[in-house]
Every structure is written in C-alpha cells, then in structure tokens.
JSON list of C-alpha atoms in Angstrom, two decimals:
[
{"chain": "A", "resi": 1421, "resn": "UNK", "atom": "CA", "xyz": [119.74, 105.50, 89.50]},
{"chain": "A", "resi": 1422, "resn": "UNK", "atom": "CA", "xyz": [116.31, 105.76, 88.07]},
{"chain": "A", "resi": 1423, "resn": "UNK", "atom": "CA", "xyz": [113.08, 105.59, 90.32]},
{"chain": "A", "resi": 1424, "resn": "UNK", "atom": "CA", "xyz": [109.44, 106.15, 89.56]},
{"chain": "A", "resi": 1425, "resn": "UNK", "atom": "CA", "xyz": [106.72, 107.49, 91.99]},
{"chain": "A", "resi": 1426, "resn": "UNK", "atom": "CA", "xyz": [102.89, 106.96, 91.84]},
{"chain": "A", "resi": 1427, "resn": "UNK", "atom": "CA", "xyz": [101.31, 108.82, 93.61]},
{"chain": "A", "resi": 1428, "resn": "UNK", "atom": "CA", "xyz": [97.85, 107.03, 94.71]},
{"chain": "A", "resi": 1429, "resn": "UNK", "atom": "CA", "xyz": [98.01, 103.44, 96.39]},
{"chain": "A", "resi": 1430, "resn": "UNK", "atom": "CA", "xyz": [94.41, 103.37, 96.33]},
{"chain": "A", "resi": 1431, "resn": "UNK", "atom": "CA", "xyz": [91.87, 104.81, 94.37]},
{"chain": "A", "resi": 1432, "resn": "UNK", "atom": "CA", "xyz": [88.07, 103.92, 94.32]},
{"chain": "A", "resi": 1433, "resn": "UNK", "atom": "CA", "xyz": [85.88, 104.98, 91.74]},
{"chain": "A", "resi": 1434, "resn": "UNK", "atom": "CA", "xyz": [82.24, 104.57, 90.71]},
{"chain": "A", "resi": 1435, "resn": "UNK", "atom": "CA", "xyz": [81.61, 103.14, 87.20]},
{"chain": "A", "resi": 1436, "resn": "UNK", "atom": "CA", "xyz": [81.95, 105.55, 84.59]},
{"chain": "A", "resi": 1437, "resn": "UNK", "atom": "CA", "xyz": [83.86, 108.14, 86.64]},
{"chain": "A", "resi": 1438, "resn": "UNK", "atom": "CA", "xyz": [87.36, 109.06, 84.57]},
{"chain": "A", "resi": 1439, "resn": "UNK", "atom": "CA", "xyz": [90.49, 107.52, 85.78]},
{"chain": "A", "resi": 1440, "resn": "UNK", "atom": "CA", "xyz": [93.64, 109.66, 86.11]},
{"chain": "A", "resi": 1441, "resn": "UNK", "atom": "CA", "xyz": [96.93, 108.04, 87.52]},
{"chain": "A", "resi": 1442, "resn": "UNK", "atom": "CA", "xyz": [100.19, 109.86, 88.45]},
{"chain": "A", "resi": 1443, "resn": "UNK", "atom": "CA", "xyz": [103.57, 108.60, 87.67]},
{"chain": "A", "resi": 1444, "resn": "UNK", "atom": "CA", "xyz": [107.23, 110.74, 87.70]},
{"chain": "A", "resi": 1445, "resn": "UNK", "atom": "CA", "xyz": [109.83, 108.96, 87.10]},
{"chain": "A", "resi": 1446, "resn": "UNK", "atom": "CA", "xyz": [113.87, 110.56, 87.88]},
{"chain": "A", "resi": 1447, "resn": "UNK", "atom": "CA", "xyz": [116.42, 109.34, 85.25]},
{"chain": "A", "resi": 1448, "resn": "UNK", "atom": "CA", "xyz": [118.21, 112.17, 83.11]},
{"chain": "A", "resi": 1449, "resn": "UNK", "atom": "CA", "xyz": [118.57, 110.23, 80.14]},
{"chain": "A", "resi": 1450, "resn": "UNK", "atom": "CA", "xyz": [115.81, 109.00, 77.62]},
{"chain": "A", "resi": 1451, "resn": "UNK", "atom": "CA", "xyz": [113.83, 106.36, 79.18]},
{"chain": "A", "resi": 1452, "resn": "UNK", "atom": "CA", "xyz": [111.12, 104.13, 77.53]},
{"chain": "A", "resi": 1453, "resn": "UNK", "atom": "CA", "xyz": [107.78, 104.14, 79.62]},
{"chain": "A", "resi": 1454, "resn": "UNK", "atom": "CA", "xyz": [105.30, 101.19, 80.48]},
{"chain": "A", "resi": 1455, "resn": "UNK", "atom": "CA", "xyz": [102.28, 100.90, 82.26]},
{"chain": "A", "resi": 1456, "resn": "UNK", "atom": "CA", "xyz": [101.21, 97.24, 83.25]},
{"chain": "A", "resi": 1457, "resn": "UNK", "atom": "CA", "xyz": [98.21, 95.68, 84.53]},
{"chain": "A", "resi": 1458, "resn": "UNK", "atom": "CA", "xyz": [97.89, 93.06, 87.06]},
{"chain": "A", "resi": 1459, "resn": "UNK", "atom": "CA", "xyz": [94.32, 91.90, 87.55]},
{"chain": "A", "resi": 1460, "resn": "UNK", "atom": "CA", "xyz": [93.26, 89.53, 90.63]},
{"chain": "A", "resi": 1461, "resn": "UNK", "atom": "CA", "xyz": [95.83, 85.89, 90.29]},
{"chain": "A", "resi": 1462, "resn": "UNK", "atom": "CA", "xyz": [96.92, 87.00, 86.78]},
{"chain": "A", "resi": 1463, "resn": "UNK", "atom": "CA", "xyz": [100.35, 88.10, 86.00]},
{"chain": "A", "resi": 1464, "resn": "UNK", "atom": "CA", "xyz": [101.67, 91.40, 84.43]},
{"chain": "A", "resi": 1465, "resn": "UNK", "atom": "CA", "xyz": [99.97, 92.64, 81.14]},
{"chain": "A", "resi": 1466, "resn": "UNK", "atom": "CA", "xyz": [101.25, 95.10, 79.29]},
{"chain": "A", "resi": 1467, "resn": "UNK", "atom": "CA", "xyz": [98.89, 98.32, 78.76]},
{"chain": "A", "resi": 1468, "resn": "UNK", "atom": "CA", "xyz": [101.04, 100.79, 76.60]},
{"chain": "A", "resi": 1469, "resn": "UNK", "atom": "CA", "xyz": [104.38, 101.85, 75.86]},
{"chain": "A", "resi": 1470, "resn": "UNK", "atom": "CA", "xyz": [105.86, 104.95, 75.00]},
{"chain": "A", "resi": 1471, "resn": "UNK", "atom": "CA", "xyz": [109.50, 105.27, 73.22]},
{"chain": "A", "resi": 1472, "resn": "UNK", "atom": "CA", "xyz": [109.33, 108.53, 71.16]},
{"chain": "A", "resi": 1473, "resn": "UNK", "atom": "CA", "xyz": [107.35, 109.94, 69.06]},
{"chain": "A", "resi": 1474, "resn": "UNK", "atom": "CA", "xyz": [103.62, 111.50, 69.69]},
{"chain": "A", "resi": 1475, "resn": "UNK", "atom": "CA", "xyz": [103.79, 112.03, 73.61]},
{"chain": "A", "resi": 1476, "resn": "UNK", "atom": "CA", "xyz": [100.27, 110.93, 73.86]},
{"chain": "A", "resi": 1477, "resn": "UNK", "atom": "CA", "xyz": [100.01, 107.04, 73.34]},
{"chain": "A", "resi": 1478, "resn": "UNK", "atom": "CA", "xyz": [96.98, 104.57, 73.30]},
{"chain": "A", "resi": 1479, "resn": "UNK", "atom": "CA", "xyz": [96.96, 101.32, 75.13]},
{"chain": "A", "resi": 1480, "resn": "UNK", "atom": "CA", "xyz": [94.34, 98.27, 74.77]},
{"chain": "A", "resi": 1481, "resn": "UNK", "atom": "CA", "xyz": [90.83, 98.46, 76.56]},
{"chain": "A", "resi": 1482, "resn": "UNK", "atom": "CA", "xyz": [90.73, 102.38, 76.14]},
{"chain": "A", "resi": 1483, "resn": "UNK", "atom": "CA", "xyz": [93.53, 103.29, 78.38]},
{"chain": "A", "resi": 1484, "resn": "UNK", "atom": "CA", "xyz": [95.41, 106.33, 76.95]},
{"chain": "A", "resi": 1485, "resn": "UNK", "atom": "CA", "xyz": [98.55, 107.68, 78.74]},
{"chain": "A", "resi": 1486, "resn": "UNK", "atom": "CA", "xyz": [100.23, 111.16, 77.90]},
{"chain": "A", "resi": 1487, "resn": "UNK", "atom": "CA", "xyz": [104.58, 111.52, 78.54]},
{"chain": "A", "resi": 1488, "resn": "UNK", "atom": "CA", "xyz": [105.04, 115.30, 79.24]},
{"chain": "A", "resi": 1489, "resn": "UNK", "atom": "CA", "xyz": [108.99, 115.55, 79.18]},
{"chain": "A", "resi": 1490, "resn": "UNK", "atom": "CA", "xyz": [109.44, 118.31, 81.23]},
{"chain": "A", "resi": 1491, "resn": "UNK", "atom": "CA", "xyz": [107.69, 117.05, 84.47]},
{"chain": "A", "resi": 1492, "resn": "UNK", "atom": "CA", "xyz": [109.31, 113.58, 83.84]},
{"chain": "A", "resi": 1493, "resn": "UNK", "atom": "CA", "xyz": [105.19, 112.59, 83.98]},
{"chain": "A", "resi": 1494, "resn": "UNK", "atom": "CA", "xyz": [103.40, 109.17, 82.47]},
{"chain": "A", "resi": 1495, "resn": "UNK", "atom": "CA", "xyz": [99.79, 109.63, 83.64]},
{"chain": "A", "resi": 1496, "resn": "UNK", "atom": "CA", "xyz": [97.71, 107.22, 82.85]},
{"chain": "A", "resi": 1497, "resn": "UNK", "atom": "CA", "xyz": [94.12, 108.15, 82.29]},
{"chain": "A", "resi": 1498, "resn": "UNK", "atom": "CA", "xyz": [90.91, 106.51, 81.51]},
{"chain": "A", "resi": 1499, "resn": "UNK", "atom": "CA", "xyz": [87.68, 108.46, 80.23]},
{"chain": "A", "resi": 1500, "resn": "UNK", "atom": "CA", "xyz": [85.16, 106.14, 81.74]},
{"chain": "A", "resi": 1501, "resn": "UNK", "atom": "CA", "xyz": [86.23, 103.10, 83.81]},
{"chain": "A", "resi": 1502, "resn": "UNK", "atom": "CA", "xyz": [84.03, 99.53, 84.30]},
{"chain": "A", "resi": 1503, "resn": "UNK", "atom": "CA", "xyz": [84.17, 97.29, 87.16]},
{"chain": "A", "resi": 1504, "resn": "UNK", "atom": "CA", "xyz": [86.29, 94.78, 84.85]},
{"chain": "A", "resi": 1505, "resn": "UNK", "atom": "CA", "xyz": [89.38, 97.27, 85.45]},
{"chain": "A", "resi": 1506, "resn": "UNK", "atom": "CA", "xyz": [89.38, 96.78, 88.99]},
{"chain": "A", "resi": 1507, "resn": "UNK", "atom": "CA", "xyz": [93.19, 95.46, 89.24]},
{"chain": "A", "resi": 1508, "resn": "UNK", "atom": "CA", "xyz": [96.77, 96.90, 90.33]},
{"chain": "A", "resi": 1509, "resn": "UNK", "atom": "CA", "xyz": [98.33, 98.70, 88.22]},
{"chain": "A", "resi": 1510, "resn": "UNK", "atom": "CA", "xyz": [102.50, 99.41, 87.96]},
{"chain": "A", "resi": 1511, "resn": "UNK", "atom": "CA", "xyz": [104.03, 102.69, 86.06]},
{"chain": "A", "resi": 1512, "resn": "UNK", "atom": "CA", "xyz": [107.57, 101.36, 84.54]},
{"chain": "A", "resi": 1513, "resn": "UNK", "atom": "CA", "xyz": [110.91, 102.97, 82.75]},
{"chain": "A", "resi": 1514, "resn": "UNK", "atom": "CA", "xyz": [113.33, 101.12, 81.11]},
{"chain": "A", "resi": 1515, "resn": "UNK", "atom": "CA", "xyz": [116.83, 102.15, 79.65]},
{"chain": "A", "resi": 1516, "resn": "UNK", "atom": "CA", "xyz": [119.59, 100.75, 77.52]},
{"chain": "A", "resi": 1517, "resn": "UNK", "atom": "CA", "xyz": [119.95, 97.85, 79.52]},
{"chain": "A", "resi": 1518, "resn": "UNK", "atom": "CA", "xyz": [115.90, 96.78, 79.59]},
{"chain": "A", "resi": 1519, "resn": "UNK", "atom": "CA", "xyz": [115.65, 96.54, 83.17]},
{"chain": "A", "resi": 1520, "resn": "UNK", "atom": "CA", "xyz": [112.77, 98.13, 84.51]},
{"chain": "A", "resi": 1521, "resn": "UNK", "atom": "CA", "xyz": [112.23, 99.72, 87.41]},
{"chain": "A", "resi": 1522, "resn": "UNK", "atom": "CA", "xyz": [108.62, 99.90, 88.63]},
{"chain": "A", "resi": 1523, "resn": "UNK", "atom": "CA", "xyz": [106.65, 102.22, 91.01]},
{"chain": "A", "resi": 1524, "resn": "UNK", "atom": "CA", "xyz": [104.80, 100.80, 94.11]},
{"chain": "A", "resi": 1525, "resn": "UNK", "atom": "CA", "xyz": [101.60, 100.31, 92.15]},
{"chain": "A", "resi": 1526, "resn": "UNK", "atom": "CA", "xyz": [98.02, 101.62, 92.38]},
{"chain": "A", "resi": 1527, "resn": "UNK", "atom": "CA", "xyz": [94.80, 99.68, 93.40]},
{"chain": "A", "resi": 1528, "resn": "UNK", "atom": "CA", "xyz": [91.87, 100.68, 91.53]},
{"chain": "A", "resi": 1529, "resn": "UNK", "atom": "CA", "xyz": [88.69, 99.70, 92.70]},
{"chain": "A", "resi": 1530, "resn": "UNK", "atom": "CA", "xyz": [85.21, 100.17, 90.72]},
{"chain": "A", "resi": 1531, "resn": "UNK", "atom": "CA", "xyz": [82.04, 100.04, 92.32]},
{"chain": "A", "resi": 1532, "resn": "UNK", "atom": "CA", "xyz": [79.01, 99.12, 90.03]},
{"chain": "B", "resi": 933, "resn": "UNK", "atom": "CA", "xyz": [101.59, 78.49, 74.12]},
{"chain": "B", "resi": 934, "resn": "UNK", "atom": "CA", "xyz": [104.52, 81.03, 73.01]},
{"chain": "B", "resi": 935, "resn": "UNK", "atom": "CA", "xyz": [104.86, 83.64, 76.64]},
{"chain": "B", "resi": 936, "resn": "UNK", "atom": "CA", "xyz": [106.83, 83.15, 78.92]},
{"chain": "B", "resi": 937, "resn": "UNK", "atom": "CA", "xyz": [106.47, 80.32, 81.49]},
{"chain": "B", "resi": 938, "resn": "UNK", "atom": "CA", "xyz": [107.42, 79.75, 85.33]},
{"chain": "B", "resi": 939, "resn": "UNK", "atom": "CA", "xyz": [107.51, 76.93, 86.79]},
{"chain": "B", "resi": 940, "resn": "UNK", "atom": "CA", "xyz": [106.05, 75.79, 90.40]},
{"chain": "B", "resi": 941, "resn": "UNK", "atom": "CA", "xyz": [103.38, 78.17, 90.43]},
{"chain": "B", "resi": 942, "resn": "UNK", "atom": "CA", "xyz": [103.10, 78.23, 93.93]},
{"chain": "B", "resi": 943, "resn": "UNK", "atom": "CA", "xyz": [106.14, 76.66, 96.34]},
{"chain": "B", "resi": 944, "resn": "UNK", "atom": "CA", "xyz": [105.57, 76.64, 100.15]},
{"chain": "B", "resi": 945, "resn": "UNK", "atom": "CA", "xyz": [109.10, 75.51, 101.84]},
{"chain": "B", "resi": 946, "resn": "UNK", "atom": "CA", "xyz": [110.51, 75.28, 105.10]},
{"chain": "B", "resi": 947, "resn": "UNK", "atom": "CA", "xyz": [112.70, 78.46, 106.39]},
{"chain": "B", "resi": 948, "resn": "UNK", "atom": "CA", "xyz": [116.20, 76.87, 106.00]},
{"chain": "B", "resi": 949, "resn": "UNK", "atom": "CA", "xyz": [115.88, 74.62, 102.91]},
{"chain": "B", "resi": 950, "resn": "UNK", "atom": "CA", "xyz": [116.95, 75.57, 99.16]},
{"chain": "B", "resi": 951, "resn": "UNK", "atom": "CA", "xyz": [114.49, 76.07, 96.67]},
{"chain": "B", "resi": 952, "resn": "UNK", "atom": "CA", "xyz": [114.77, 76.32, 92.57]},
{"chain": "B", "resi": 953, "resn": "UNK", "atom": "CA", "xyz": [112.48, 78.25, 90.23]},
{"chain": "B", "resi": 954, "resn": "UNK", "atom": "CA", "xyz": [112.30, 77.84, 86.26]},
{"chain": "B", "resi": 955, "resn": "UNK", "atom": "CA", "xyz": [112.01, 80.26, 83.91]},
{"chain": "B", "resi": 956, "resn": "UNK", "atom": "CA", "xyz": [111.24, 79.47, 80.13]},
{"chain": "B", "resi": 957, "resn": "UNK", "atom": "CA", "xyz": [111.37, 82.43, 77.94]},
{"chain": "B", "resi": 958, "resn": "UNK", "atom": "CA", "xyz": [110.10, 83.28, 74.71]},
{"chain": "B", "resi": 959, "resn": "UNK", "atom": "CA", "xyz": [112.43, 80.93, 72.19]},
{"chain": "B", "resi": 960, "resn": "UNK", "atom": "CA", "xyz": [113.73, 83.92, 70.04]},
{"chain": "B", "resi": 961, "resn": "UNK", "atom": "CA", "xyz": [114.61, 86.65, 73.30]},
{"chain": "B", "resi": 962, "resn": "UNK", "atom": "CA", "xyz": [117.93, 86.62, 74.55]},
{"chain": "B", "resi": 963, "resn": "UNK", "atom": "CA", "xyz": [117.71, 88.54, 77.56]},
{"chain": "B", "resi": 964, "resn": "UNK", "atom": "CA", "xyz": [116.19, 87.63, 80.25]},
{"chain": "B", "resi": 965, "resn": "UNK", "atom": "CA", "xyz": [114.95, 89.30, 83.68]},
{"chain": "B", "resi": 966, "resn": "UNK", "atom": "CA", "xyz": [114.18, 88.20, 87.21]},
{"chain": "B", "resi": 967, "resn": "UNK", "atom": "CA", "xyz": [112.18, 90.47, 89.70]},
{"chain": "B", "resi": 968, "resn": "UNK", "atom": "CA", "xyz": [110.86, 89.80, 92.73]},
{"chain": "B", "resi": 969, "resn": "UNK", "atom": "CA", "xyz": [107.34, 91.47, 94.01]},
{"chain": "B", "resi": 970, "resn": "UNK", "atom": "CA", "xyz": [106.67, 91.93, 97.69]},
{"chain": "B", "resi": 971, "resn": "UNK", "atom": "CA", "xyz": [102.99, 92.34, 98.78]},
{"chain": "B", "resi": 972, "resn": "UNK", "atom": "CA", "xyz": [102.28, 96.05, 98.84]},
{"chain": "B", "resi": 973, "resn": "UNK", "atom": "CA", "xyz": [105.12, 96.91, 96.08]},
{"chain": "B", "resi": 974, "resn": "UNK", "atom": "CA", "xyz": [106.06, 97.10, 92.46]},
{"chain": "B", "resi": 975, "resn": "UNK", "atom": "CA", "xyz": [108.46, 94.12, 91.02]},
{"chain": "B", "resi": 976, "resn": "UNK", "atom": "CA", "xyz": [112.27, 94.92, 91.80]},
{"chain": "B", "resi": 977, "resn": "UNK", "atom": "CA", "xyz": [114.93, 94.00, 89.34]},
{"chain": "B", "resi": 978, "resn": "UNK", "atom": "CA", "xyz": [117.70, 91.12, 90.62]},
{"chain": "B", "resi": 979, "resn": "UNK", "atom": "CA", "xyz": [119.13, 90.29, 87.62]},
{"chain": "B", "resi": 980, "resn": "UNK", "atom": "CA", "xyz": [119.24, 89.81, 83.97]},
{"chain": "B", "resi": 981, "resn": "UNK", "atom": "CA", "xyz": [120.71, 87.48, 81.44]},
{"chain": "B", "resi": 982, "resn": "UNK", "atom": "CA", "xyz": [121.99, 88.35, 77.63]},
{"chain": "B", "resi": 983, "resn": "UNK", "atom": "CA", "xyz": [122.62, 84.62, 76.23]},
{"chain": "B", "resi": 984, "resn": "UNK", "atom": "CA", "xyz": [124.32, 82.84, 79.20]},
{"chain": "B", "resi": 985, "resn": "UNK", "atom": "CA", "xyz": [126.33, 85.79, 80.53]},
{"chain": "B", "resi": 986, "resn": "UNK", "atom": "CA", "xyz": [124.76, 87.13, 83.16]},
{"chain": "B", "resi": 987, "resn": "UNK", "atom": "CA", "xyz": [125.24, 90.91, 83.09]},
{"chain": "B", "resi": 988, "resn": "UNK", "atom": "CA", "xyz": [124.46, 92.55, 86.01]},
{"chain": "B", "resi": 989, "resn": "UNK", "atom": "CA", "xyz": [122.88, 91.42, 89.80]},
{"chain": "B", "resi": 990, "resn": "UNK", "atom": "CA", "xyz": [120.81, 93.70, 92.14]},
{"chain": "B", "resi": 991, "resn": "UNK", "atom": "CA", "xyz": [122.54, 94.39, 95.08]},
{"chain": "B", "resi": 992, "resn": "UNK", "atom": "CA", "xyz": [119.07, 92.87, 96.42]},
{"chain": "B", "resi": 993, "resn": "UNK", "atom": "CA", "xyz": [120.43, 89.17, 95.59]},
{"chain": "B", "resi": 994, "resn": "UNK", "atom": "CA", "xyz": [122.67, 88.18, 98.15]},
{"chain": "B", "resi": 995, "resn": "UNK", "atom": "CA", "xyz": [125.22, 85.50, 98.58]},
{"chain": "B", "resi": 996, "resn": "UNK", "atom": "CA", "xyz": [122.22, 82.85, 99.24]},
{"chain": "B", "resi": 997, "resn": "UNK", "atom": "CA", "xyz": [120.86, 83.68, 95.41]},
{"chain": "B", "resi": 998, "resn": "UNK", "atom": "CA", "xyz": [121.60, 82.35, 92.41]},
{"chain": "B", "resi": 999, "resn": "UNK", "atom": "CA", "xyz": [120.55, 82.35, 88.70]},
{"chain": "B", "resi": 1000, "resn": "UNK", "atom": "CA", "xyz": [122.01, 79.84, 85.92]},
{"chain": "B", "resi": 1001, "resn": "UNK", "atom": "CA", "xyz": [121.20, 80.42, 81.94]},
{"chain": "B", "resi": 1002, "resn": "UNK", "atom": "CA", "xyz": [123.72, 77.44, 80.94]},
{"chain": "B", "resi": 1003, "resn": "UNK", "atom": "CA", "xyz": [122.65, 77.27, 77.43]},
{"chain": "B", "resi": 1004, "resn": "UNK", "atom": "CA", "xyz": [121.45, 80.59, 76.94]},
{"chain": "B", "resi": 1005, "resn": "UNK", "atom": "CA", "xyz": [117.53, 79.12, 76.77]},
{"chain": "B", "resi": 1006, "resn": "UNK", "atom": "CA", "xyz": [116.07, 78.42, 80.36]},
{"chain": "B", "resi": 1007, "resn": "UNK", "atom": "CA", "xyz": [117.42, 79.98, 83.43]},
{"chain": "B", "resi": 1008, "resn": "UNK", "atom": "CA", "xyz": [116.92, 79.01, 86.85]},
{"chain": "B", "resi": 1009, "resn": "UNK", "atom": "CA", "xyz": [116.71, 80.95, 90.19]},
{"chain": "B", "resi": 1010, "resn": "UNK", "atom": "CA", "xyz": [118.34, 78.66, 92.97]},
{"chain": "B", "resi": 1011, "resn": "UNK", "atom": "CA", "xyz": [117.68, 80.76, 96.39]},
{"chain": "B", "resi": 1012, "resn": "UNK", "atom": "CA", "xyz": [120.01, 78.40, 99.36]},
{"chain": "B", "resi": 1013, "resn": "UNK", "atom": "CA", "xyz": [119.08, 78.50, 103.17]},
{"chain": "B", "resi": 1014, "resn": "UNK", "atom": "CA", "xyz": [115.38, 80.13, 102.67]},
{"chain": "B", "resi": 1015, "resn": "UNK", "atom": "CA", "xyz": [114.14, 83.03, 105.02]},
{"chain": "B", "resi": 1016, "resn": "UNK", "atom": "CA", "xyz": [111.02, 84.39, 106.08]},
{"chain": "B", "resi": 1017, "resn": "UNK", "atom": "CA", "xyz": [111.95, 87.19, 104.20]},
{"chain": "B", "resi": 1018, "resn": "UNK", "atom": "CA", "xyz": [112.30, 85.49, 100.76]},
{"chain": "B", "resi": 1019, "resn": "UNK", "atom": "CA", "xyz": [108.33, 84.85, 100.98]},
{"chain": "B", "resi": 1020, "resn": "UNK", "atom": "CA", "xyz": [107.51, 86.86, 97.99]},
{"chain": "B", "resi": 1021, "resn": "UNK", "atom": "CA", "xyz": [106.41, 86.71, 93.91]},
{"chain": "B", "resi": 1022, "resn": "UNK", "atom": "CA", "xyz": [109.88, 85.61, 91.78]},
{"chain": "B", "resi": 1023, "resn": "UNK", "atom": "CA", "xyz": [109.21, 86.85, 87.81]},
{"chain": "B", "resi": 1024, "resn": "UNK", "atom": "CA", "xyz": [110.80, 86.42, 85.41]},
{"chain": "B", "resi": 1025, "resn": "UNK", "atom": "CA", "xyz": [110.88, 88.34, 81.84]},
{"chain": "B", "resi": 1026, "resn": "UNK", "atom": "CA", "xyz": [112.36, 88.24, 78.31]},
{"chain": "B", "resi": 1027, "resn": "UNK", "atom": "CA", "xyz": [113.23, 90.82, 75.65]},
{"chain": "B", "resi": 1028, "resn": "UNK", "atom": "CA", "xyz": [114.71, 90.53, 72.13]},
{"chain": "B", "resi": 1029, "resn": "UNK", "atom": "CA", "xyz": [116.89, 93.46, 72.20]},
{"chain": "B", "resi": 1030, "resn": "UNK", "atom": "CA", "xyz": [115.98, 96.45, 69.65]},
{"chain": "B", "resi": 1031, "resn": "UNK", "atom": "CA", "xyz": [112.22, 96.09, 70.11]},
{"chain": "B", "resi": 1032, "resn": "UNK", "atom": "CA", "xyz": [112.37, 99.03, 72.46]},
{"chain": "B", "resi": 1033, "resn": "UNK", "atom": "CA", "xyz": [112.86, 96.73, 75.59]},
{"chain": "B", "resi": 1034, "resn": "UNK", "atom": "CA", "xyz": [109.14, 95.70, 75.91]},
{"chain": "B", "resi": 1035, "resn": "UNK", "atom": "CA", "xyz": [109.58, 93.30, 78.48]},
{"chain": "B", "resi": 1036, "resn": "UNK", "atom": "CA", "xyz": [107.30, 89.77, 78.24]},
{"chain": "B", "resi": 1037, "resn": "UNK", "atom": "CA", "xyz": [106.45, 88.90, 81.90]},
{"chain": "B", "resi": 1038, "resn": "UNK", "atom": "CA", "xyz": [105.62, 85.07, 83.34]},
{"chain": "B", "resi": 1039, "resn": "UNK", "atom": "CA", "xyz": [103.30, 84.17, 85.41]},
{"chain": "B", "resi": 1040, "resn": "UNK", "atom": "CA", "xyz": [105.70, 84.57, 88.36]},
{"chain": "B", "resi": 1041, "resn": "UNK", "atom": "CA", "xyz": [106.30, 81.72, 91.38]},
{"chain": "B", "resi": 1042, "resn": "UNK", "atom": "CA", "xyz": [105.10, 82.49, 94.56]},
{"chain": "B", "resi": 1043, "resn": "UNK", "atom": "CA", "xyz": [107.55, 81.81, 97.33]},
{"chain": "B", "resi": 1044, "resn": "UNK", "atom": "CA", "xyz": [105.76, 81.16, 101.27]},
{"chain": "B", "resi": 1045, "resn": "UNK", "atom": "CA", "xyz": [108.94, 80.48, 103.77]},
{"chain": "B", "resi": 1046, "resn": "UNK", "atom": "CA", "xyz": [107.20, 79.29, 107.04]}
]
C-alpha cells in the first residue's frame, strides 16, 4: 500500500523567507504526484502535478516542486512566500486506479 | 459553474440518525472519489466510482456507509445510525480517466454528530 509522509505540521515564516516542504511517499511502482492547497473555508486546489517527464515542475502562484526518484521525494518549495499563502497544504500520489492517498498536511503561516 | 459540487455544505445531525450527502461531478468524468478529512489530517480515500460500478471501498467505510452512482452521473453518500466519530469533512472528486488522474475536488460537506 502506498503512503506519503510530510514532514512539518507547522511551519511559520516571515514574508519573503523561502518555503521548502518535505514529502516521501512509499509505493514501488510509478506514481503520479500532487500537491494541493487548502486556504482558510475553501476547498482543495490543485498546485502542480508531476507524471513524467522534467523532474522539476512549476505550479500556479510561483510554487515550484522538484520529484527526485531515488529518495521517493516531492518537495515543494517557494523562493519568497506572501502572507496570501498562509493555508494547509496536502502532498498526494496517485496510481492506476486514481485514488490518492494524501499526507497529514502542513500549516504554513506568514507573518507580515 | 462546471467543478464539482457538494451538496449541504454544512449538516449538523443528531448521533443516531442517517444522513445523505450529494455529489455532482464534472458532466464528462466517469470516475468518481469520496474522501473523508478529519481535523488535523490529510483526506482518506473510501471509495470510488467508474460509471455506476463501484470499484473498490476503503476498509474505512463500514457496514453503516453507503455510496449510490445509479445512473453513472450523481452519487450519493448515505452514512445510517451517525456517530460522534463520523463528525468530519466528506469530499468528493472526479477524474476522466487518461488525463493522468488529476483529481477535481468539491467543496466537501461538513458532518457535526452531537
């Protein structure tokens, strides 16, 4: 069975720090790899995606996220990160049969 | 609006009674997900829908849950004799199979057993 680990519940930055967050996943097979917002009473936005292909993939608001293969990693990094991206957010595989299984989730919190 | 919709939003119910969510999805998708999110955790699968047939459950979905896709469209998630410890967020998602399983989440619909 597949599971994915991040390793920070909470991180609090100042604005304009950079923004690193850990994911591993365990599955031995190829996997297709998500990271998903969730701001304050909003639901689940996708960030980016990564299926194959360049191992270094760029997500919306200026989120970038690199898939190294051999330490099953998704990190999800930011180089400078705004109050506005205070929110939760959820590292994700999926395989064959699209269900995803999610880690625990990290709060970010950015002071002004 | 084209996403995916849930409807209630919110449901407060009584530990003991049945409750019934709604899940629209996207018109063209033909799978469908549900997941439930506990405070403090990421969403966990429960089950998932290709057309009508409904191809695998989460051991997490006992005998008190279930989920309906009768004409392959809408689904619903019927949970029987509510607990304290179905209080959680119930989503639901949709994929069309081939576009590399990027899921399309709902709004979800929060469940408070008192």
């Amino acid at each position: 069975a597949q599971s994915v680990s991040q390793h920070n519940h909470h991180v609090i930055l100042s604005e304009a720090a950079s923004l690193e967050l850990g994911c591993n996943y365990s599955y031995g097979g190829t996997v297709n790899l998500f990271w998903y917002v969730q701001y304050p009473g909003q639901h689940l936005q996708l960030l980016l995606k990564y299926f194959s292909g360049d191992p270094l993939v760029k997500g919306i608001k200026g989120f970038e996220a690199e898939f190294i293969k051999s330490k099953f990693s998704f990190n999800l990094r930011k180089p400078s990160v705004q109050w506005s991206d205070t929110a939760e957010y959820f590292c994700a595989v999926n395989t064959n049969a699209g269900k995803s299984t999610f880690g625990d989730g990290t709060t970010l919190t950015v002071k002004p | 609006d084209t996403g995916v919709s849930q409807n209630p939003r919110h449901k407060i119910t009584k530990r003991g009674q049945n409750v019934t969510f709604r899940c629209d999805p996207i018109s063209e998708h033909n799978r469908l997900y549900w997941y439930r999110q506990t405070l403090g955790q990421g969403p966990e699968f429960l089950t998932y829908f290709q057309n009508e047939a409904q191809l695998e459950k989460s051991r997490l979905l006992s005998d008190r849950f279930s989920a309906e896709r009768p004409k392959g469209s809408f689904s619903t998630l019927e949970i029987q004799r509510t607990e304290q410890g179905d209080s959680a967020m119930y989503l639901c998602a949709s994929i069309t199979p081939g576009a590399y399983n990027e899921q399309f989440f709902g709004p979800g619909t929060r469940l408070t057993v008192l």
